[in-house]
Coordinates of C-alpha atoms in Angstrom, one line a residue:
M1 CA -79.0 -167.0 209.5
S2 CA -74.9 -167.7 208.8
L3 CA -74.2 -169.2 205.3
T4 CA -72.7 -173.1 205.3
R5 CA -69.8 -174.1 202.9
R6 CA -72.6 -176.0 200.6
S7 CA -75.0 -173.1 200.8
F8 CA -72.6 -170.7 200.1
F9 CA -72.3 -172.1 197.2
L10 CA -75.4 -173.5 196.0
T11 CA -76.2 -169.1 196.5
G12 CA -73.4 -167.9 195.4
A13 CA -74.0 -170.4 191.5
A14 CA -77.3 -169.0 190.6
P15 CA -75.6 -165.9 189.7
L16 CA -73.4 -167.1 187.5
I17 CA -75.5 -169.5 186.3
A18 CA -77.6 -166.6 184.5
Q19 CA -74.7 -164.8 183.6
Q20 CA -74.3 -167.6 181.1
R21 CA -77.8 -168.3 179.5
P22 CA -77.9 -166.1 176.1
A23 CA -80.0 -162.8 176.5
P24 CA -83.5 -163.1 175.1
R25 CA -83.9 -162.6 171.2
P26 CA -85.3 -159.0 171.6
N27 CA -88.7 -158.2 170.1
V28 CA -89.1 -155.5 167.0
L29 CA -92.0 -153.3 167.3
L30 CA -91.9 -151.7 163.8
I31 CA -94.4 -147.8 163.5
L32 CA -94.5 -147.2 159.6
A33 CA -96.1 -143.9 158.1
D34 CA -97.5 -143.8 155.5
D35 CA -96.3 -139.8 153.4
L36 CA -93.9 -138.9 157.3
A37 CA -91.4 -136.9 155.6
A38 CA -88.6 -136.3 158.7
W39 CA -89.0 -131.9 158.8
M40 CA -93.0 -132.2 159.5
L41 CA -91.5 -133.7 162.8
G42 CA -90.8 -131.4 166.6
C43 CA -88.0 -133.4 167.1
Y44 CA -86.0 -132.4 163.4
G45 CA -86.7 -129.3 163.6
N46 CA -90.8 -128.8 163.2
K47 CA -91.8 -125.6 165.6
E48 CA -95.6 -125.7 163.9
I49 CA -96.7 -129.1 163.4
R50 CA -97.6 -131.0 167.6
T51 CA -95.5 -134.0 167.9
P52 CA -95.1 -134.3 171.7
N53 CA -95.0 -137.9 171.2
I54 CA -92.8 -139.0 168.7
D55 CA -90.5 -135.8 170.3
L56 CA -90.2 -137.9 174.0
L57 CA -89.5 -141.3 171.8
A58 CA -86.7 -140.0 169.9
R59 CA -85.1 -137.7 173.4
A60 CA -85.8 -141.5 174.7
G61 CA -83.4 -143.3 172.2
T62 CA -80.9 -142.5 169.7
R63 CA -83.0 -140.4 166.0
F64 CA -81.0 -140.4 162.3
A65 CA -80.5 -136.7 161.3
N66 CA -80.4 -138.2 158.1
S67 CA -82.2 -141.2 156.9
F68 CA -82.9 -141.5 153.9
V69 CA -85.7 -143.9 151.5
C70 CA -84.4 -145.3 148.5
T71 CA -87.5 -144.1 146.2
P72 CA -89.9 -141.3 147.1
I73 CA -93.4 -143.4 146.6
C74 CA -94.8 -146.2 148.4
S75 CA -95.1 -148.9 147.8
A76 CA -91.5 -149.3 145.9
S77 CA -90.2 -147.6 149.2
R78 CA -91.5 -150.4 151.6
A79 CA -90.3 -153.0 149.7
T80 CA -86.9 -151.6 149.7
L81 CA -87.2 -151.5 153.7
F82 CA -88.8 -154.9 154.4
T83 CA -86.3 -156.7 151.7
G84 CA -83.4 -154.6 151.3
R85 CA -83.3 -154.9 147.8
T86 CA -83.6 -152.2 145.2
P87 CA -86.4 -151.8 143.1
M88 CA -84.4 -153.2 140.0
Q89 CA -84.1 -156.1 141.8
H90 CA -87.9 -156.6 143.8
G91 CA -89.7 -155.3 140.3
I92 CA -92.3 -152.4 142.4
H93 CA -91.0 -149.5 140.6
D94 CA -94.0 -147.5 141.3
F95 CA -97.0 -147.2 143.8
L96 CA -99.5 -149.8 142.8
T97 CA -102.6 -148.9 141.2
A98 CA -105.6 -150.7 139.8
K99 CA -105.9 -147.0 137.6
P100 CA -101.6 -147.0 136.1
I101 CA -101.5 -143.2 133.5
E102 CA -98.8 -144.2 131.0
S103 CA -98.9 -140.3 130.2
P104 CA -96.6 -139.2 132.4
P105 CA -95.5 -142.7 134.0
Q106 CA -97.5 -142.7 137.2
G107 CA -98.3 -146.0 139.1
Q108 CA -98.2 -149.6 138.3
A109 CA -100.9 -152.1 137.9
A110 CA -99.1 -155.6 140.0
P111 CA -95.8 -157.0 141.2
P112 CA -94.1 -158.9 138.7
P113 CA -94.7 -162.9 140.0
S114 CA -91.5 -162.9 141.1
F115 CA -91.8 -160.7 143.6
S116 CA -93.7 -163.4 146.2
K117 CA -90.2 -165.2 146.3
E118 CA -89.0 -161.9 148.1
V119 CA -87.6 -162.6 150.9
M120 CA -88.9 -160.0 154.2
I121 CA -87.3 -159.5 157.1
S122 CA -91.2 -161.6 158.7
D123 CA -90.0 -164.0 156.3
I124 CA -86.4 -164.5 157.9
L125 CA -87.6 -163.7 161.6
S126 CA -90.4 -166.0 161.3
A127 CA -88.2 -168.7 159.6
Q128 CA -86.6 -168.3 163.9
G129 CA -89.6 -169.0 166.0
Y130 CA -90.8 -165.0 165.9
N131 CA -94.2 -164.6 166.0
C132 CA -94.8 -161.7 163.1
G133 CA -98.3 -159.9 162.5
Y134 CA -99.5 -157.0 160.4
I135 CA -101.5 -154.0 161.2
G136 CA -102.0 -151.2 158.7
K137 CA -101.5 -150.5 155.3
W138 CA -99.3 -153.2 152.8
H139 CA -99.5 -151.8 149.4
M140 CA -97.3 -154.3 148.3
G141 CA -100.0 -156.8 146.6
Q142 CA -101.7 -159.2 148.1
D143 CA -103.4 -156.7 150.5
Q144 CA -106.1 -159.5 151.8
S145 CA -103.1 -162.1 152.4
P146 CA -100.2 -161.0 153.0
G147 CA -98.1 -164.0 153.6
H148 CA -94.2 -164.0 153.8
G149 CA -94.0 -165.6 157.4
F150 CA -96.7 -163.2 159.2
E151 CA -99.4 -165.3 161.5
Y152 CA -101.2 -162.4 162.6
T153 CA -102.7 -159.3 159.9
Y154 CA -104.9 -157.1 160.1
T155 CA -104.5 -155.1 156.5
M156 CA -106.5 -152.3 154.2
L157 CA -107.2 -153.0 150.6
G158 CA -104.6 -151.1 148.9
G159 CA -107.0 -148.6 147.3
S160 CA -108.9 -147.7 150.1
R161 CA -108.4 -144.5 152.1
S162 CA -111.4 -144.3 153.9
Y163 CA -110.6 -142.7 157.4
R164 CA -113.6 -144.0 158.7
D165 CA -115.6 -147.7 159.6
P166 CA -113.1 -149.0 157.3
A167 CA -113.3 -152.3 155.1
M168 CA -110.0 -154.9 156.9
S169 CA -109.1 -158.2 156.1
L170 CA -108.3 -159.4 159.4
N171 CA -105.7 -162.8 158.8
G172 CA -107.7 -163.0 155.2
K173 CA -111.1 -162.7 156.2
M174 CA -113.1 -159.4 155.1
I175 CA -114.4 -157.6 158.1
E176 CA -117.0 -154.5 158.5
E177 CA -115.4 -151.9 161.6
K178 CA -116.8 -148.9 163.0
G179 CA -114.5 -146.2 164.3
Y180 CA -111.0 -144.3 163.6
L181 CA -109.2 -146.3 161.2
T182 CA -106.1 -145.5 163.6
E183 CA -107.7 -145.7 166.0
L184 CA -108.8 -149.8 165.6
M185 CA -105.3 -149.9 164.0
T186 CA -103.4 -148.9 167.8
N187 CA -106.4 -151.2 169.1
R188 CA -105.2 -154.7 166.9
A189 CA -101.7 -154.1 168.1
V190 CA -102.1 -153.7 171.6
E191 CA -104.0 -156.8 171.2
F192 CA -101.5 -158.3 169.2
L193 CA -98.9 -157.2 172.1
D194 CA -101.6 -159.0 175.1
R195 CA -101.6 -162.6 173.4
Q196 CA -97.3 -162.7 173.0
N197 CA -95.4 -165.0 175.7
P198 CA -92.2 -163.0 177.0
D199 CA -90.7 -166.4 176.5
K200 CA -91.0 -166.4 172.7
P201 CA -90.0 -163.4 170.7
F202 CA -92.7 -161.1 168.0
F203 CA -91.9 -159.2 165.1
L204 CA -95.0 -156.8 164.8
T205 CA -95.2 -153.9 162.5
V206 CA -97.5 -151.4 162.5
A207 CA -98.2 -149.6 160.0
Y208 CA -100.5 -147.0 159.9
L209 CA -102.0 -144.6 156.5
N210 CA -101.2 -141.5 158.7
P211 CA -100.5 -139.0 157.4
H212 CA -102.4 -139.7 153.8
T213 CA -104.8 -138.9 152.3
P214 CA -107.8 -137.8 152.4
Y215 CA -107.6 -135.4 155.0
T216 CA -111.0 -135.9 156.0
G217 CA -112.5 -138.4 159.1
H218 CA -110.3 -137.1 161.5
P219 CA -111.2 -136.6 164.7
Q220 CA -112.7 -133.2 165.3
K221 CA -110.4 -131.9 168.2
Y222 CA -107.1 -132.3 165.6
Y223 CA -108.7 -129.5 163.2
D224 CA -109.3 -127.6 165.7
M225 CA -106.0 -127.2 167.3
Y226 CA -104.5 -126.3 163.9
A227 CA -107.7 -123.8 162.8
N228 CA -105.8 -120.8 163.6
S229 CA -102.7 -121.7 162.5
D230 CA -100.7 -120.0 159.4
F231 CA -97.5 -122.0 158.6
K232 CA -95.6 -119.4 157.7
Q233 CA -93.2 -120.7 158.6
S234 CA -92.9 -123.9 156.7
G235 CA -91.8 -123.0 153.2
W236 CA -94.7 -123.5 151.2
L237 CA -94.6 -121.8 147.9
P238 CA -97.3 -121.0 144.8
A239 CA -97.5 -123.5 142.6
A240 CA -95.1 -124.9 140.3
P241 CA -95.6 -124.9 136.3
N242 CA -94.1 -128.9 136.7
A243 CA -96.2 -129.8 139.5
L244 CA -98.9 -132.9 138.7
R245 CA -100.4 -134.9 141.1
E246 CA -102.5 -133.3 143.5
K247 CA -101.3 -130.1 143.0
E248 CA -105.5 -129.0 143.2
M249 CA -104.3 -129.2 147.3
L250 CA -101.7 -126.3 146.0
Q251 CA -105.2 -123.9 146.1
D252 CA -105.8 -124.1 149.6
T253 CA -102.4 -124.6 150.4
V254 CA -103.0 -123.7 154.4
G255 CA -106.0 -124.6 154.3
N256 CA -104.9 -128.4 153.7
I257 CA -101.3 -127.9 155.5
R258 CA -103.9 -127.7 158.5
R259 CA -105.4 -130.6 157.8
A260 CA -102.9 -132.7 156.9
A261 CA -101.2 -131.5 160.8
A262 CA -104.2 -132.8 162.2
S263 CA -103.3 -136.2 160.5
V264 CA -100.0 -136.4 161.8
T265 CA -101.0 -135.2 165.2
A266 CA -103.8 -138.4 165.6
L267 CA -101.0 -140.5 164.5
D268 CA -98.4 -138.7 167.1
D269 CA -101.1 -139.9 169.8
Q270 CA -101.0 -143.6 169.0
I271 CA -97.3 -143.6 170.5
P272 CA -98.3 -143.7 174.2
A273 CA -100.5 -146.4 173.7
L274 CA -98.4 -148.9 172.2
L275 CA -95.5 -148.1 175.2
A276 CA -97.9 -148.2 178.1
R277 CA -99.2 -152.0 176.5
L278 CA -95.4 -152.9 176.0
K279 CA -95.0 -151.9 179.9
Q280 CA -97.5 -153.6 181.5
R281 CA -97.0 -156.3 179.4
G282 CA -93.0 -156.6 181.7
L283 CA -92.5 -156.3 176.6
Q284 CA -90.2 -153.0 176.5
D285 CA -86.5 -153.5 177.9
N286 CA -86.3 -156.2 175.7
T287 CA -88.2 -154.7 172.8
L288 CA -86.9 -152.2 170.3
V289 CA -89.4 -149.7 168.6
V290 CA -88.3 -148.4 165.4
F291 CA -90.1 -145.7 164.4
T292 CA -90.5 -144.5 160.3
G293 CA -92.0 -143.5 157.2
D294 CA -92.1 -144.7 154.1
N295 CA -91.5 -141.6 152.1
G296 CA -91.1 -137.9 152.2
Y297 CA -93.8 -135.5 151.0
L298 CA -93.5 -131.4 150.0
L299 CA -96.7 -130.1 151.6
G300 CA -96.4 -126.9 149.2
R301 CA -92.6 -126.7 150.1
H302 CA -90.6 -125.8 145.7
G303 CA -94.8 -125.7 144.9
L304 CA -95.6 -128.9 145.2
W305 CA -97.7 -131.2 147.3
S306 CA -97.3 -134.9 147.4
K307 CA -93.8 -136.6 147.1
G308 CA -91.5 -138.3 143.7
L309 CA -94.2 -138.1 141.4
A310 CA -95.7 -134.6 142.6
S311 CA -94.0 -132.7 139.4
D312 CA -92.2 -133.7 135.7
P313 CA -89.7 -135.0 135.9
I314 CA -89.7 -136.6 138.6
N315 CA -87.9 -134.8 141.6
M316 CA -85.9 -136.0 144.4
Y317 CA -85.8 -133.3 146.9
E318 CA -84.8 -133.4 150.6
E319 CA -88.2 -133.2 151.6
V320 CA -89.6 -136.2 149.5
M321 CA -86.0 -138.4 150.4
Q322 CA -85.7 -137.8 153.6
V323 CA -87.7 -139.6 156.2
P324 CA -87.5 -140.0 160.2
M325 CA -85.4 -143.0 161.7
I326 CA -85.5 -143.2 165.4
W327 CA -84.8 -146.5 167.4
H328 CA -86.0 -147.2 170.8
W329 CA -84.4 -150.0 173.1
P330 CA -84.3 -149.0 177.2
G331 CA -80.8 -149.6 177.9
R332 CA -79.3 -150.5 174.7
V333 CA -79.8 -147.3 172.6
P334 CA -78.7 -144.9 174.2
V335 CA -80.9 -141.4 175.2
E336 CA -81.3 -138.1 173.1
A337 CA -79.0 -139.8 171.1
V338 CA -78.8 -138.2 167.3
R339 CA -76.8 -139.9 164.5
P340 CA -75.2 -137.7 161.5
E341 CA -74.4 -140.6 159.5
L342 CA -76.3 -141.0 156.2
V343 CA -78.7 -144.2 155.7
S344 CA -81.4 -145.5 153.4
F345 CA -84.1 -147.9 154.1
Y346 CA -81.9 -150.7 151.9
D347 CA -79.7 -150.7 155.5
F348 CA -82.5 -151.5 157.3
L349 CA -82.5 -155.2 156.8
P350 CA -78.9 -156.1 157.7
S351 CA -79.6 -153.7 161.0
I352 CA -82.5 -156.0 162.4
C353 CA -80.6 -159.0 161.4
E354 CA -77.7 -158.1 163.7
V355 CA -79.8 -156.2 166.7
T356 CA -81.9 -160.0 166.9
G357 CA -78.4 -162.6 165.9
T358 CA -80.1 -163.4 162.6
A359 CA -78.5 -163.7 159.2
P360 CA -79.5 -161.9 156.2
P361 CA -80.4 -164.0 152.8
S362 CA -77.8 -165.2 151.2
G363 CA -77.5 -164.8 147.0
R364 CA -80.2 -161.3 147.0
N365 CA -77.0 -159.5 145.8
L366 CA -77.9 -156.7 149.3
C367 CA -76.7 -153.4 148.9
G368 CA -77.3 -152.6 152.2
R369 CA -74.6 -153.0 155.8
S370 CA -76.0 -152.3 159.1
Y371 CA -76.3 -149.6 161.7
A372 CA -77.2 -151.1 164.8
S373 CA -73.9 -150.4 166.1
L374 CA -74.1 -146.6 165.6
A375 CA -77.4 -146.6 167.0
Q376 CA -76.5 -148.2 169.3
G377 CA -73.8 -145.9 170.2
R378 CA -70.9 -148.7 169.4
P379 CA -67.6 -147.5 167.6
L380 CA -67.7 -149.6 164.4
P381 CA -65.1 -151.6 162.8
R382 CA -61.7 -150.0 161.9
R383 CA -61.9 -151.6 158.7
R384 CA -65.2 -150.9 157.3
P385 CA -65.9 -147.2 158.4
W386 CA -69.0 -145.9 157.3
N387 CA -69.7 -144.8 153.3
E388 CA -71.5 -141.9 153.3
L389 CA -73.2 -142.1 150.5
V390 CA -76.9 -143.3 149.6
F391 CA -78.7 -144.4 146.3
G392 CA -82.0 -143.0 144.9
Y393 CA -84.0 -144.1 142.3
F394 CA -87.4 -143.9 140.9
R395 CA -88.2 -144.7 137.1
N396 CA -86.1 -142.7 135.0
T397 CA -84.4 -140.1 137.7
A398 CA -81.3 -142.0 139.8
M399 CA -80.0 -139.9 143.4
A400 CA -76.4 -139.9 144.4
R401 CA -75.3 -138.1 147.1
D402 CA -73.1 -137.7 149.7
P403 CA -72.8 -135.3 153.2
R404 CA -72.1 -132.2 150.4
F405 CA -73.9 -132.8 147.4
K406 CA -76.8 -134.5 146.0
L407 CA -76.4 -135.3 142.1
V408 CA -80.3 -136.1 140.3
I409 CA -79.2 -137.7 136.9
R410 CA -82.9 -138.3 134.1
N411 CA -83.5 -140.6 131.6
E412 CA -79.6 -142.0 131.6
G413 CA -77.9 -139.4 131.8
K414 CA -80.1 -137.2 128.6
G415 CA -81.4 -135.0 131.6
P416 CA -82.6 -133.0 133.2
N417 CA -79.9 -133.3 135.5
E418 CA -79.3 -131.7 138.8
L419 CA -75.9 -130.7 141.2
Y420 CA -77.1 -129.2 144.2
A421 CA -74.2 -128.2 146.6
L422 CA -76.4 -128.9 149.9
R423 CA -73.8 -127.2 153.2
M424 CA -74.6 -123.6 150.7
D425 CA -78.2 -124.3 149.3
P426 CA -80.1 -126.5 151.8
E427 CA -83.4 -125.9 149.8
E428 CA -82.0 -126.9 146.4
E429 CA -82.5 -123.3 144.0
R430 CA -79.2 -123.5 142.6
N431 CA -78.3 -126.3 139.8
V432 CA -75.0 -126.2 139.6
Y433 CA -75.1 -129.2 137.3
S434 CA -73.4 -127.6 134.6
N435 CA -71.2 -125.5 136.6
P436 CA -67.7 -126.3 136.2
Q437 CA -66.2 -125.2 138.6
Y438 CA -68.1 -128.8 140.1
I439 CA -66.9 -131.0 137.2
T440 CA -65.1 -133.1 139.8
V441 CA -67.8 -133.6 142.3
R442 CA -70.2 -134.6 139.6
D443 CA -67.9 -136.8 138.0
R444 CA -67.1 -138.5 140.9
L445 CA -70.5 -139.1 141.8
R446 CA -71.9 -139.7 138.5
G447 CA -69.6 -143.3 138.7
Q448 CA -70.5 -144.0 141.6
L449 CA -74.0 -143.9 140.6
D450 CA -72.8 -145.9 137.3
A451 CA -70.9 -148.2 139.8
W452 CA -74.7 -148.6 141.7
L453 CA -77.4 -149.2 139.7
K454 CA -75.2 -151.6 137.6
K455 CA -74.6 -153.6 140.5
Y456 CA -77.3 -153.8 141.9
S457 CA -79.9 -154.3 139.1
S458 CA -80.6 -157.5 139.6

């Protein structure tokens, strides 16, 4: 069949018109684990805990080798992830509990009233026409009805910790469920994806409880996987003299690591169902999948069990500050890529804003910046090189870390303070804070930390 001049131009015009159409706004699927440290995953070097699906997700995308939380405790860390603001700004300083402890301070009864006015990623995206859904652990107040632009919610109450037959809130209405909590969350996530129209973008968070305690209630097959594991390579030590929360877990360290590993692998098994449904619904190519954890965890390292509150004084060891950060987006994020730059939870909101073409909220004094270019393998503008410095803050303890050194300041400098030369001492065993050879480094980091605390305290 020969083409006339008119038919040639008519058929040839279609691709040109298509090229001029704006690209559809990307979907975002955030998978958030509870108490999952980077060091626990195979793609971050662990050879004892089985995470084949998360490892495959990392190989099929980009993994950040140095991703840090701002606060090594759940509620405060989540608030920073979703708002891009520090605990001094959003007002959640600790985990939320109806029974906080006074000495040493542990827990916070409720967010401040001002927290309801915080602007979250979901608020921003919902205002731009995104369908927003939240499934799993919220733990930032108002657990039954989170609000913040989430039109579909399936959430746990803050104090609930049962992996079997949980009581859940579905769109604000309490329901009694039957089954394994982790799989129930996956099923609700799949239901949400089934309801999506490819013409309208979505932002979905699936916030699993795994591998948070209790370590009971998981399917038996996961416990069987580790029945004979000795975890000699995990680096656990006998209980330290300053061990606090969950010290009893160290009385059977190997047994409890086995149970924690079972919970991690149970989480890992949820990834294929989510990715498969994206593919079945034709959503895979336009969906950014992000996998991370809300804080790290020790599992016996340094003679401590849990996280920042595992010891007195508060600790900011690498194991509790470093979390996985994996980006997967076919055709948009390089595969088998590892980024060495230091990034923080407070950088996440501006990163998602850049990816989705939305503006970060004005007037919020955000301390983070977007690392979307790094994740997508694009060069940063020369005028804005990446600042290799991250900060942490937890009650009376603050941290500044660059690629070589970590400074921990307590009680506004009264101590006890710490400085570690990480390249020579990656296990953080030798505190060189008082070593005169490191005075220049110590003073430089202290000045940068003080400036950060001053600028982002409100």
